[in-house]
mmCIF file of C-alpha atoms (C1' of nucleotides) in Angstrom:
data_model
loop_
_atom_site.group_PDB
_atom_site.id
_atom_site.type_symbol
_atom_site.label_atom_id
_atom_site.label_comp_id
_atom_site.label_asym_id
_atom_site.label_seq_id
_atom_site.Cartn_x
_atom_site.Cartn_y
_atom_site.Cartn_z
ATOM 1 C CA UNK W 1 -6.152 -0.877 -20.846
ATOM 2 C CA UNK W 2 -5.368 -2.339 -24.156
ATOM 3 C CA UNK W 3 -3.288 -1.120 -27.125
ATOM 4 C CA UNK W 4 -3.020 -2.616 -29.953
ATOM 5 C CA UNK W 5 -0.529 -1.930 -33.161
ATOM 6 C CA UNK W 6 0.415 1.182 -33.510
ATOM 7 C CA UNK W 7 3.187 1.163 -36.022
ATOM 8 C CA UNK W 8 2.606 4.346 -38.378
ATOM 9 C CA UNK W 9 2.883 7.451 -37.599
ATOM 10 C CA UNK W 10 -0.588 9.003 -38.185
ATOM 11 C CA UNK W 11 -2.016 6.096 -36.026
ATOM 12 C CA UNK W 12 0.289 7.082 -33.261
ATOM 13 C CA UNK W 13 -0.741 10.550 -33.386
ATOM 14 C CA UNK W 14 -4.073 9.831 -33.188
ATOM 15 C CA UNK W 15 -3.878 7.878 -30.355
ATOM 16 C CA UNK W 16 -1.796 10.697 -28.890
ATOM 17 C CA UNK W 17 -4.800 13.051 -29.448
ATOM 18 C CA UNK W 18 -7.434 10.709 -28.167
ATOM 19 C CA UNK W 19 -5.690 9.569 -25.407
ATOM 20 C CA UNK W 20 -6.881 11.292 -22.136
ATOM 21 C CA UNK W 21 -4.715 13.901 -20.687
ATOM 22 C CA UNK W 22 -4.680 11.767 -17.430
ATOM 23 C CA UNK W 23 -2.646 9.168 -19.543
ATOM 24 C CA UNK W 24 0.251 8.181 -21.200
ATOM 25 C CA UNK W 25 1.680 5.414 -22.922
ATOM 26 C CA UNK W 26 4.840 3.470 -22.362
ATOM 27 C CA UNK W 27 5.685 1.211 -25.033
ATOM 28 C CA UNK W 28 8.795 -0.780 -24.328
ATOM 29 C CA UNK W 29 10.493 -4.071 -24.984
ATOM 30 C CA UNK W 30 12.050 -4.206 -21.915
ATOM 31 C CA UNK W 31 10.499 -5.552 -18.630
ATOM 32 C CA UNK W 32 13.094 -3.733 -16.804
ATOM 33 C CA UNK W 33 11.851 -0.575 -18.165
ATOM 34 C CA UNK W 34 8.298 -1.504 -16.909
ATOM 35 C CA UNK W 35 9.623 -2.141 -13.622
ATOM 36 C CA UNK W 36 11.786 0.953 -13.499
ATOM 37 C CA UNK W 37 8.795 3.143 -14.613
ATOM 38 C CA UNK W 38 6.521 1.617 -12.026
ATOM 39 C CA UNK W 39 9.380 2.255 -9.444
ATOM 40 C CA UNK W 40 9.591 5.701 -10.299
ATOM 41 C CA UNK W 41 6.091 6.088 -10.361
ATOM 42 C CA UNK W 42 4.247 3.604 -8.407
ATOM 43 C CA UNK W 43 1.092 5.729 -8.066
ATOM 44 C CA UNK W 44 1.140 5.934 -12.150
ATOM 45 C CA UNK W 45 2.108 2.571 -13.116
ATOM 46 C CA UNK W 46 -1.297 1.306 -14.183
ATOM 47 C CA UNK W 47 -1.518 -1.700 -16.121
ATOM 48 C CA UNK W 48 0.832 -3.591 -18.261
ATOM 49 C CA UNK W 49 0.661 -6.854 -20.088
ATOM 50 C CA UNK W 50 4.027 -8.797 -20.828
ATOM 51 C CA UNK W 51 4.459 -11.421 -23.272
ATOM 52 C CA UNK W 52 7.932 -12.630 -24.052
ATOM 53 C CA UNK W 53 9.882 -9.654 -24.560
ATOM 54 C CA UNK W 54 7.113 -7.450 -25.260
ATOM 55 C CA UNK W 55 5.369 -5.184 -22.899
ATOM 56 C CA UNK W 56 2.881 -2.389 -22.788
ATOM 57 C CA UNK W 57 2.335 -0.287 -20.111
ATOM 58 C CA UNK W 58 -0.384 2.035 -19.629
ATOM 59 C CA UNK W 59 0.669 4.950 -17.042
ATOM 60 C CA UNK W 60 -1.296 7.753 -15.703
ATOM 61 C CA UNK W 61 -1.086 11.026 -15.339
ATOM 62 C CA UNK W 62 0.947 11.986 -18.251
ATOM 63 C CA UNK W 63 0.028 11.629 -21.984
ATOM 64 C CA UNK W 64 2.348 9.318 -22.993
ATOM 65 C CA UNK W 65 5.873 7.879 -23.096
ATOM 66 C CA UNK W 66 7.700 7.579 -26.374
ATOM 67 C CA UNK W 67 10.256 4.711 -26.846
ATOM 68 C CA UNK W 68 12.680 3.985 -29.241
ATOM 69 C CA UNK W 69 11.959 5.618 -32.634
ATOM 70 C CA UNK W 70 8.464 6.487 -31.580
ATOM 71 C CA UNK W 71 7.743 10.076 -31.150
ATOM 72 C CA UNK W 72 4.440 11.459 -30.577
ATOM 73 C CA UNK W 73 3.485 15.021 -30.861
ATOM 74 C CA UNK W 74 1.420 16.240 -28.224
ATOM 75 C CA UNK W 75 -2.133 16.695 -28.550
ATOM 76 C CA UNK W 76 -3.686 19.631 -28.044
ATOM 77 C CA UNK W 77 -5.728 19.787 -24.847
ATOM 78 C CA UNK W 78 -9.374 20.442 -25.244
ATOM 79 C CA UNK W 79 -11.900 20.366 -23.167
ATOM 80 C CA UNK W 80 -13.505 17.611 -25.103
ATOM 81 C CA UNK W 81 -10.401 15.563 -24.338
ATOM 82 C CA UNK W 82 -10.185 16.563 -20.829
ATOM 83 C CA UNK W 83 -14.006 15.144 -20.275
ATOM 84 C CA UNK W 84 -13.172 12.317 -22.074
ATOM 85 C CA UNK W 85 -13.690 9.310 -19.534
ATOM 86 C CA UNK W 86 -11.397 6.419 -19.172
ATOM 87 C CA UNK W 87 -14.088 4.220 -21.084
ATOM 88 C CA UNK W 88 -14.029 6.249 -24.165
ATOM 89 C CA UNK W 89 -10.499 6.336 -24.227
ATOM 90 C CA UNK W 90 -10.412 2.541 -24.380
ATOM 91 C CA UNK W 91 -13.019 2.241 -26.971
ATOM 92 C CA UNK W 92 -10.860 4.556 -28.839
ATOM 93 C CA UNK W 93 -7.936 2.844 -28.264
ATOM 94 C CA UNK W 94 -9.991 -0.534 -28.975
ATOM 95 C CA UNK W 95 -11.226 0.830 -32.375
ATOM 96 C CA UNK W 96 -7.807 1.866 -33.300
ATOM 97 C CA UNK W 97 -6.478 -1.237 -32.514
ATOM 98 C CA UNK W 98 -8.643 -2.837 -35.258
ATOM 99 C CA UNK W 99 -8.513 0.001 -37.319
ATOM 100 C CA UNK W 100 -7.480 -0.287 -40.844
ATOM 101 C CA UNK W 101 -4.688 1.713 -40.387
ATOM 102 C CA UNK W 102 -3.045 -0.751 -38.419
ATOM 103 C CA UNK W 103 -1.605 -3.577 -40.491
ATOM 104 C CA UNK W 104 -2.342 -6.903 -39.410
ATOM 105 C CA UNK W 105 0.421 -9.062 -38.529
ATOM 106 C CA UNK W 106 1.260 -11.690 -41.171
ATOM 107 C CA UNK W 107 0.239 -14.487 -38.904
ATOM 108 C CA UNK W 108 -3.469 -15.211 -38.065
ATOM 109 C CA UNK W 109 -4.572 -11.590 -39.217
ATOM 110 C CA UNK W 110 -8.179 -11.816 -38.470
ATOM 111 C CA UNK W 111 -7.583 -13.837 -35.280
ATOM 112 C CA UNK W 112 -5.378 -11.665 -34.002
ATOM 113 C CA UNK W 113 -7.288 -8.509 -34.260
ATOM 114 C CA UNK W 114 -10.362 -9.706 -33.467
ATOM 115 C CA UNK W 115 -10.775 -13.213 -32.189
ATOM 116 C CA UNK W 116 -7.949 -13.339 -29.409
ATOM 117 C CA UNK W 117 -8.067 -9.637 -28.636
ATOM 118 C CA UNK W 118 -11.727 -9.877 -27.432
ATOM 119 C CA UNK W 119 -10.997 -13.272 -26.023
ATOM 120 C CA UNK W 120 -8.099 -11.361 -24.120
ATOM 121 C CA UNK W 121 -11.012 -9.381 -22.485
ATOM 122 C CA UNK W 122 -11.100 -5.721 -22.096
ATOM 123 C CA UNK W 123 -12.254 -5.467 -18.359
ATOM 124 C CA UNK W 124 -12.842 -2.429 -16.499
ATOM 125 C CA UNK W 125 -11.430 -2.660 -13.266
ATOM 126 C CA UNK W 126 -14.048 -3.124 -10.630
ATOM 127 C CA UNK W 127 -12.255 -2.189 -7.545
ATOM 128 C CA UNK W 128 -10.228 0.590 -8.996
ATOM 129 C CA UNK W 129 -11.819 4.096 -7.867
ATOM 130 C CA UNK W 130 -10.136 5.524 -10.767
ATOM 131 C CA UNK W 131 -11.859 3.750 -13.209
ATOM 132 C CA UNK W 132 -8.606 2.035 -14.277
ATOM 133 C CA UNK W 133 -8.985 -0.697 -16.896
ATOM 134 C CA UNK W 134 -7.280 -3.750 -17.012
ATOM 135 C CA UNK W 135 -6.335 -5.952 -19.889
ATOM 136 C CA UNK W 136 -6.781 -9.690 -19.128
ATOM 137 C CA UNK W 137 -4.673 -11.264 -21.810
ATOM 138 C CA UNK W 138 -4.856 -14.401 -22.859
ATOM 139 C CA UNK W 139 -3.054 -16.901 -21.026
ATOM 140 C CA UNK W 140 -1.349 -18.601 -23.442
ATOM 141 C CA UNK W 141 0.969 -16.161 -25.510
ATOM 142 C CA UNK W 142 4.093 -17.960 -25.155
ATOM 143 C CA UNK W 143 4.533 -18.692 -28.781
ATOM 144 C CA UNK W 144 6.627 -16.190 -30.376
ATOM 145 C CA UNK W 145 5.456 -17.349 -33.999
ATOM 146 C CA UNK W 146 1.958 -15.928 -33.098
ATOM 147 C CA UNK W 147 2.345 -12.598 -31.475
ATOM 148 C CA UNK W 148 -0.667 -11.633 -29.414
ATOM 149 C CA UNK W 149 -3.377 -9.411 -30.911
ATOM 150 C CA UNK W 150 -2.479 -6.217 -29.101
ATOM 151 C CA UNK W 151 0.617 -5.785 -30.499
ATOM 152 C CA UNK W 152 1.480 -6.906 -33.910
ATOM 153 C CA UNK W 153 4.725 -7.725 -35.252
ATOM 154 C CA UNK W 154 4.985 -4.417 -37.279
ATOM 155 C CA UNK W 155 3.766 -2.339 -34.329
ATOM 156 C CA UNK W 156 5.853 -3.677 -31.725
ATOM 157 C CA UNK W 157 8.856 -3.172 -34.182
ATOM 158 C CA UNK W 158 7.613 0.415 -34.844
ATOM 159 C CA UNK W 159 8.617 0.947 -31.413
ATOM 160 C CA UNK W 160 11.982 -0.220 -31.336
ATOM 161 C CA UNK W 161 15.084 1.343 -31.708
ATOM 162 C CA UNK W 162 17.263 0.500 -35.082
ATOM 163 C CA UNK W 163 20.307 -0.165 -32.889
ATOM 164 C CA UNK W 164 19.847 -1.464 -29.495
ATOM 165 C CA UNK W 165 22.678 -2.017 -26.620
ATOM 166 C CA UNK W 166 23.677 -5.462 -26.235
ATOM 167 C CA UNK W 167 22.425 -6.658 -23.227
ATOM 168 C CA UNK W 168 23.480 -10.154 -24.050
ATOM 169 C CA UNK W 169 20.948 -10.817 -26.400
ATOM 170 C CA UNK W 170 20.364 -9.086 -29.550
ATOM 171 C CA UNK W 171 16.947 -7.905 -29.273
ATOM 172 C CA UNK W 172 16.739 -6.874 -32.828
ATOM 173 C CA UNK W 173 17.598 -10.292 -33.769
ATOM 174 C CA UNK W 174 15.041 -11.708 -31.168
ATOM 175 C CA UNK W 175 12.740 -9.375 -32.711
ATOM 176 C CA UNK W 176 13.400 -10.639 -35.866
ATOM 177 C CA UNK W 177 12.970 -14.120 -34.774
ATOM 178 C CA UNK W 178 10.033 -13.447 -33.184
ATOM 179 C CA UNK W 179 8.243 -11.808 -35.812
ATOM 180 C CA UNK W 180 9.873 -13.074 -38.776
ATOM 181 C CA UNK W 181 10.383 -9.997 -40.372
ATOM 182 C CA UNK W 182 13.184 -7.470 -41.320
ATOM 183 C CA UNK W 183 13.841 -4.667 -39.005
ATOM 184 C CA UNK W 184 12.501 -1.672 -40.245
ATOM 185 C CA UNK W 185 15.636 0.895 -40.640
ATOM 186 C CA UNK W 186 13.869 3.666 -41.924
ATOM 187 C CA UNK W 187 15.024 7.522 -41.305
ATOM 188 C CA UNK W 188 18.298 5.885 -39.687
ATOM 189 C CA UNK W 189 20.362 8.468 -41.695
ATOM 190 C CA UNK W 190 18.099 11.208 -42.083
ATOM 191 C CA UNK W 191 17.175 12.709 -38.823
ATOM 192 C CA UNK W 192 19.301 14.266 -36.023
ATOM 193 C CA UNK W 193 18.351 13.296 -32.896
ATOM 194 C CA UNK W 194 18.203 15.799 -30.057
ATOM 195 C CA UNK W 195 17.139 15.531 -26.532
ATOM 196 C CA UNK W 196 14.777 17.940 -25.307
ATOM 197 C CA UNK W 197 14.242 18.895 -21.270
ATOM 198 C CA UNK W 198 10.544 18.627 -20.651
ATOM 199 C CA UNK W 199 10.885 20.433 -17.426
ATOM 200 C CA UNK W 200 8.598 23.397 -16.869
ATOM 201 C CA UNK W 201 9.650 26.608 -18.364
ATOM 202 C CA UNK W 202 13.073 24.617 -19.433
ATOM 203 C CA UNK W 203 12.770 23.131 -22.751
ATOM 204 C CA UNK W 204 16.312 23.049 -23.127
ATOM 205 C CA UNK W 205 17.765 20.964 -26.006
ATOM 206 C CA UNK W 206 21.053 18.899 -25.864
ATOM 207 C CA UNK W 207 22.279 16.781 -28.566
ATOM 208 C CA UNK W 208 23.267 13.995 -26.309
ATOM 209 C CA UNK W 209 21.202 12.102 -23.646
ATOM 210 C CA UNK W 210 24.080 12.407 -21.325
ATOM 211 C CA UNK W 211 24.170 16.027 -21.608
ATOM 212 C CA UNK W 212 20.535 16.428 -21.090
ATOM 213 C CA UNK W 213 20.638 13.899 -18.235
ATOM 214 C CA UNK W 214 23.184 15.726 -16.714
ATOM 215 C CA UNK W 215 21.269 18.894 -17.099
ATOM 216 C CA UNK W 216 18.196 17.840 -15.409
ATOM 217 C CA UNK W 217 20.152 16.206 -12.703
ATOM 218 C CA UNK W 218 21.992 19.381 -11.605
ATOM 219 C CA UNK W 219 19.593 22.122 -12.727
ATOM 220 C CA UNK W 220 16.339 20.340 -12.171
ATOM 221 C CA UNK W 221 17.104 17.732 -9.803
ATOM 222 C CA UNK W 222 19.280 19.599 -7.669
ATOM 223 C CA UNK W 223 21.904 16.861 -7.655
ATOM 224 C CA UNK W 224 24.980 19.057 -7.950
ATOM 225 C CA UNK W 225 27.600 17.007 -5.807
ATOM 226 C CA UNK W 226 26.511 13.453 -7.791
ATOM 227 C CA UNK W 227 26.549 15.032 -11.337
ATOM 228 C CA UNK W 228 28.103 12.167 -12.516
ATOM 229 C CA UNK W 229 25.939 9.676 -11.067
ATOM 230 C CA UNK W 230 22.533 8.828 -12.179
ATOM 231 C CA UNK W 231 19.944 6.892 -10.880
ATOM 232 C CA UNK W 232 17.978 7.102 -14.099
ATOM 233 C CA UNK W 233 15.717 9.771 -12.721
ATOM 234 C CA UNK W 234 16.425 12.242 -15.548
ATOM 235 C CA UNK W 235 15.028 9.788 -18.261
ATOM 236 C CA UNK W 236 11.778 10.922 -17.103
ATOM 237 C CA UNK W 237 12.052 14.549 -18.147
ATOM 238 C CA UNK W 238 13.357 14.792 -21.354
ATOM 239 C CA UNK W 239 12.149 13.199 -24.450
ATOM 240 C CA UNK W 240 13.895 12.500 -27.778
ATOM 241 C CA UNK W 241 13.236 14.747 -30.670
ATOM 242 C CA UNK W 242 14.371 14.477 -34.386
ATOM 243 C CA UNK W 243 15.028 17.310 -36.486
ATOM 244 C CA UNK W 244 15.299 17.794 -40.445
ATOM 245 C CA UNK W 245 13.261 14.957 -41.370
ATOM 246 C CA UNK W 246 9.674 13.760 -42.183
ATOM 247 C CA UNK W 247 6.133 14.538 -40.873
ATOM 248 C CA UNK W 248 7.160 12.722 -37.845
ATOM 249 C CA UNK W 249 10.025 14.905 -37.165
ATOM 250 C CA UNK W 250 7.482 17.970 -38.129
ATOM 251 C CA UNK W 251 5.327 16.598 -35.502
ATOM 252 C CA UNK W 252 7.461 16.542 -32.942
ATOM 253 C CA UNK W 253 8.949 19.944 -33.476
ATOM 254 C CA UNK W 254 5.764 21.399 -32.117
ATOM 255 C CA UNK W 255 6.157 19.045 -29.420
ATOM 256 C CA UNK W 256 7.628 21.321 -27.022
ATOM 257 C CA UNK W 257 5.793 23.394 -24.491
ATOM 258 C CA UNK W 258 3.749 20.981 -23.025
ATOM 259 C CA UNK W 259 0.390 21.736 -21.502
ATOM 260 C CA UNK W 260 1.947 23.459 -18.346
ATOM 261 C CA UNK W 261 -1.130 22.289 -16.305
ATOM 262 C CA UNK W 262 -0.276 18.917 -17.045
ATOM 263 C CA UNK W 263 3.406 18.875 -17.657
ATOM 264 C CA UNK W 264 4.879 20.994 -14.896
ATOM 265 C CA UNK W 265 6.943 18.723 -12.862
ATOM 266 C CA UNK W 266 6.034 19.811 -9.606
ATOM 267 C CA UNK W 267 2.650 19.570 -9.770
ATOM 268 C CA UNK W 268 1.334 16.770 -7.537
ATOM 269 C CA UNK W 269 -1.398 14.018 -8.252
ATOM 270 C CA UNK W 270 -4.219 14.047 -5.997
ATOM 271 C CA UNK W 271 -5.244 10.476 -6.858
ATOM 272 C CA UNK W 272 -3.410 7.932 -5.454
ATOM 273 C CA UNK W 273 -5.448 4.742 -6.179
ATOM 274 C CA UNK W 274 -3.391 2.251 -7.800
ATOM 275 C CA UNK W 275 -0.939 0.362 -6.126
ATOM 276 C CA UNK W 276 2.249 -0.869 -7.854
ATOM 277 C CA UNK W 277 1.879 -4.425 -6.909
ATOM 278 C CA UNK W 278 -1.655 -4.828 -8.363
ATOM 279 C CA UNK W 279 -0.744 -2.733 -11.561
ATOM 280 C CA UNK W 280 2.291 -3.142 -13.553
ATOM 281 C CA UNK W 281 4.219 -5.134 -11.282
ATOM 282 C CA UNK W 282 1.810 -7.760 -10.621
ATOM 283 C CA UNK W 283 3.603 -8.637 -7.462
ATOM 284 C CA UNK W 284 6.529 -9.127 -9.337
ATOM 285 C CA UNK W 285 8.600 -7.427 -6.939
ATOM 286 C CA UNK W 286 12.184 -8.224 -7.797
ATOM 287 C CA UNK W 287 15.317 -5.926 -7.910
ATOM 288 C CA UNK W 288 14.223 -2.588 -9.021
ATOM 289 C CA UNK W 289 17.021 -1.540 -11.293
ATOM 290 C CA UNK W 290 17.518 2.160 -12.018
ATOM 291 C CA UNK W 291 15.826 3.562 -14.776
ATOM 292 C CA UNK W 292 16.681 1.984 -18.016
ATOM 293 C CA UNK W 293 20.683 1.939 -17.298
ATOM 294 C CA UNK W 294 20.874 -1.106 -19.473
ATOM 295 C CA UNK W 295 18.765 0.380 -22.027
ATOM 296 C CA UNK W 296 19.326 4.129 -22.252
ATOM 297 C CA UNK W 297 18.018 4.680 -25.745
ATOM 298 C CA UNK W 298 15.095 2.404 -25.651
ATOM 299 C CA UNK W 299 12.621 4.390 -23.826
ATOM 300 C CA UNK W 300 12.018 7.898 -23.524
ATOM 301 C CA UNK W 301 9.381 8.753 -20.865
ATOM 302 C CA UNK W 302 7.848 11.953 -21.310
ATOM 303 C CA UNK W 303 6.679 12.736 -17.953
ATOM 304 C CA UNK W 304 6.834 15.403 -15.752
ATOM 305 C CA UNK W 305 5.218 14.632 -12.594
ATOM 306 C CA UNK W 306 7.323 14.397 -9.690
ATOM 307 C CA UNK W 307 4.991 12.761 -7.184
ATOM 308 C CA UNK W 308 7.364 9.760 -7.006
ATOM 309 C CA UNK W 309 10.114 11.855 -6.014
ATOM 310 C CA UNK W 310 8.799 12.481 -2.626
ATOM 311 C CA UNK W 311 10.576 10.278 -0.755
ATOM 312 C CA UNK W 312 8.470 7.578 0.909
ATOM 313 C CA UNK W 313 7.693 8.214 4.474
ATOM 314 C CA UNK W 314 8.607 5.302 6.754
ATOM 315 C CA UNK W 315 5.410 5.152 8.389
ATOM 316 C CA UNK W 316 6.579 4.169 11.919
ATOM 317 C CA UNK W 317 3.592 2.889 13.970
ATOM 318 C CA UNK W 318 2.712 5.557 16.738
ATOM 319 C CA UNK W 319 4.244 4.726 19.775
ATOM 320 C CA UNK W 320 6.926 2.198 18.221
ATOM 321 C CA UNK W 321 9.200 5.369 18.422
ATOM 322 C CA UNK W 322 9.044 4.887 22.239
ATOM 323 C CA UNK W 323 9.082 1.395 22.129
ATOM 324 C CA UNK W 324 12.363 1.415 19.797
ATOM 325 C CA UNK W 325 13.341 3.694 22.564
ATOM 326 C CA UNK W 326 12.873 1.181 25.268
ATOM 327 C CA UNK W 327 14.465 -1.579 23.060
ATOM 328 C CA UNK W 328 17.238 0.656 22.266
ATOM 329 C CA UNK W 329 18.188 1.197 25.788
ATOM 330 C CA UNK W 330 17.839 -2.570 26.130
ATOM 331 C CA UNK W 331 20.746 -3.102 24.128
ATOM 332 C CA UNK W 332 22.961 -0.452 25.791
ATOM 333 C CA UNK W 333 23.624 -2.024 29.326
ATOM 334 C CA UNK W 334 25.322 -5.490 29.445
ATOM 335 C CA UNK W 335 23.230 -8.070 29.298
ATOM 336 C CA UNK W 336 23.281 -11.749 29.725
ATOM 337 C CA UNK W 337 22.943 -13.752 26.522
ATOM 338 C CA UNK W 338 19.543 -13.460 25.241
ATOM 339 C CA UNK W 339 15.882 -13.159 26.372
ATOM 340 C CA UNK W 340 16.716 -11.290 29.612
ATOM 341 C CA UNK W 341 14.872 -7.788 30.295
ATOM 342 C CA UNK W 342 16.485 -4.641 30.451
ATOM 343 C CA UNK W 343 17.223 -3.707 34.079
ATOM 344 C CA UNK W 344 14.541 -1.768 35.571
ATOM 345 C CA UNK W 345 14.903 1.960 35.547
ATOM 346 C CA UNK W 346 15.924 3.381 38.849
ATOM 347 C CA UNK W 347 13.635 6.183 38.725
ATOM 348 C CA UNK W 348 10.173 6.375 39.904
ATOM 349 C CA UNK W 349 7.286 5.493 37.477
ATOM 350 C CA UNK W 350 4.060 6.728 37.491
ATOM 351 C CA UNK W 351 2.807 3.888 39.818
ATOM 352 C CA UNK W 352 5.224 4.902 42.504
ATOM 353 C CA UNK W 353 4.657 8.548 42.118
ATOM 354 C CA UNK W 354 1.080 8.763 42.092
ATOM 355 C CA UNK W 355 0.191 5.476 43.519
ATOM 356 C CA UNK W 356 -2.847 2.883 42.830
ATOM 357 C CA UNK W 357 -5.291 5.223 43.975
ATOM 358 C CA UNK W 358 -4.373 7.916 41.577
ATOM 359 C CA UNK W 359 -3.891 5.554 38.564
ATOM 360 C CA UNK W 360 -5.989 7.760 36.204
ATOM 361 C CA UNK W 361 -2.852 10.109 36.768
ATOM 362 C CA UNK W 362 -0.576 7.784 35.452
ATOM 363 C CA UNK W 363 0.778 8.136 31.858
ATOM 364 C CA UNK W 364 -0.886 6.223 29.134
ATOM 365 C CA UNK W 365 1.883 3.346 29.271
ATOM 366 C CA UNK W 366 2.098 3.030 33.003
ATOM 367 C CA UNK W 367 -1.737 2.739 32.854
ATOM 368 C CA UNK W 368 -1.317 -0.221 30.097
ATOM 369 C CA UNK W 369 1.559 -1.703 31.966
ATOM 370 C CA UNK W 370 4.036 -0.504 29.277
ATOM 371 C CA UNK W 371 7.185 0.974 29.802
ATOM 372 C CA UNK W 372 6.797 4.441 31.262
ATOM 373 C CA UNK W 373 6.611 7.343 29.032
ATOM 374 C CA UNK W 374 6.453 10.185 31.690
ATOM 375 C CA UNK W 375 9.689 9.079 33.682
ATOM 376 C CA UNK W 376 11.793 7.846 31.031
ATOM 377 C CA UNK W 377 14.961 6.427 32.457
ATOM 378 C "C1'" DG E 1 5.311 -8.081 48.225
ATOM 379 C "C1'" DT E 2 6.031 -4.441 45.024
ATOM 380 C "C1'" DT E 3 7.168 -2.378 40.762
ATOM 381 C "C1'" DG E 4 8.139 -2.215 35.770
ATOM 382 C "C1'" DC E 5 7.061 -3.628 31.787
ATOM 383 C "C1'" DC E 6 7.221 -7.393 27.887
ATOM 384 C "C1'" DG E 7 4.167 -10.060 25.174
ATOM 385 C "C1'" DG E 8 0.528 -11.066 23.611
ATOM 386 C "C1'" DG E 9 -4.955 -10.705 23.602
ATOM 387 C "C1'" DT E 10 -8.942 -8.053 22.838
ATOM 388 C "C1'" DT E 11 -11.741 -4.484 20.820
ATOM 389 C "C1'" DA Y 1 -4.322 2.044 17.283
ATOM 390 C "C1'" DA Y 2 -6.062 1.587 21.760
ATOM 391 C "C1'" DC Y 3 -6.765 -0.563 25.665
ATOM 392 C "C1'" DC Y 4 -6.267 -4.405 28.663
ATOM 393 C "C1'" DC Y 5 -3.726 -7.923 31.608
ATOM 394 C "C1'" DG Y 6 -0.878 -12.431 32.527
ATOM 395 C "C1'" DG Y 7 3.231 -13.091 34.024
ATOM 396 C "C1'" DC Y 8 7.984 -12.409 34.791
ATOM 397 C "C1'" DA Y 9 12.073 -10.330 36.665
ATOM 398 C "C1'" DA Y 10 14.363 -6.994 39.276
ATOM 399 C "C1'" DC Y 11 13.752 -4.838 43.443
#
DNA sequence: GTTGCCGGGTT
DNA sequence: AACCCGGCAAC
């Protein structure tokens, strides 16, 4: 999936409305956030493109992820939108990316929106059963002075928080260097930022991120005992809203109850087609840091799906339990150094009990010359 | 020699 | 995963 410049509110809104309901967008400048999102939603993490500090990630299942100072009002769900397939969505986004609403970046405007954009390729995934799209970006995107087409300088900055926490590198400054433009500081003083819980039938609004996190943690995630500890998961369940201001805020004010069918946290998706390694992560499985601890205000994920909460079952191979057991026993008696077997069990085993002539009565393990399952020592 | 079963191969 | 077996060590 590809996305281009979304720096204007109407464009964002448009995108929100046209984006398929099963998808949402994550805009972030932090690779870490992408990883976190991917970690949190391994089944959803779909595709991302990273270039320098810029990243775009399309995640499935929810409409959008709102980052920094961008808030997208929820689109009303219509049957038409529901039926919109991924291809159509891609076309919409493609057209948006080339829409005149989107200002061209200062550098190589034509090429950025047409040339490289097309060269980048907009390729449907041939292997994905879900019809996911992947964006094969041009390989050479390392030059900061020539931002890649899908993300214009303007658009990218539009998704930035006016003031960023210092992670060692001033990102605002970095962005400034990257795009050679002043950082927009619009609306900085004109709005009140609130944090809205997106849990189904909740909608609690608090004035602080910490407050909403704690609320989610304790009320919805049931982490009472560890109310002070956060692994960042709460970030998925609240969003930033702005009050008292312009159209953006107005749009957001109607954000609230997201379509229950889509937004209800306990809903579990059925499709599980995408593996993190093949999508967002791109095999980049370094340390997965908890969600946006380092950039708590940079990214707000509007997303209430709990699928990732299900703790991964430790798929133990069938039979390995018994095997493991026998190995555990192995270590209990004093054994001489290494390579020695466990002492033979004293009890009679199938072979001895039933005899060779009744081999069919043996337990399977005995028949296979494995450690007896029936007469365990 | 008999027994238990590990390690590894094949299907 | 299910099945099979060579081979080793304990008995």
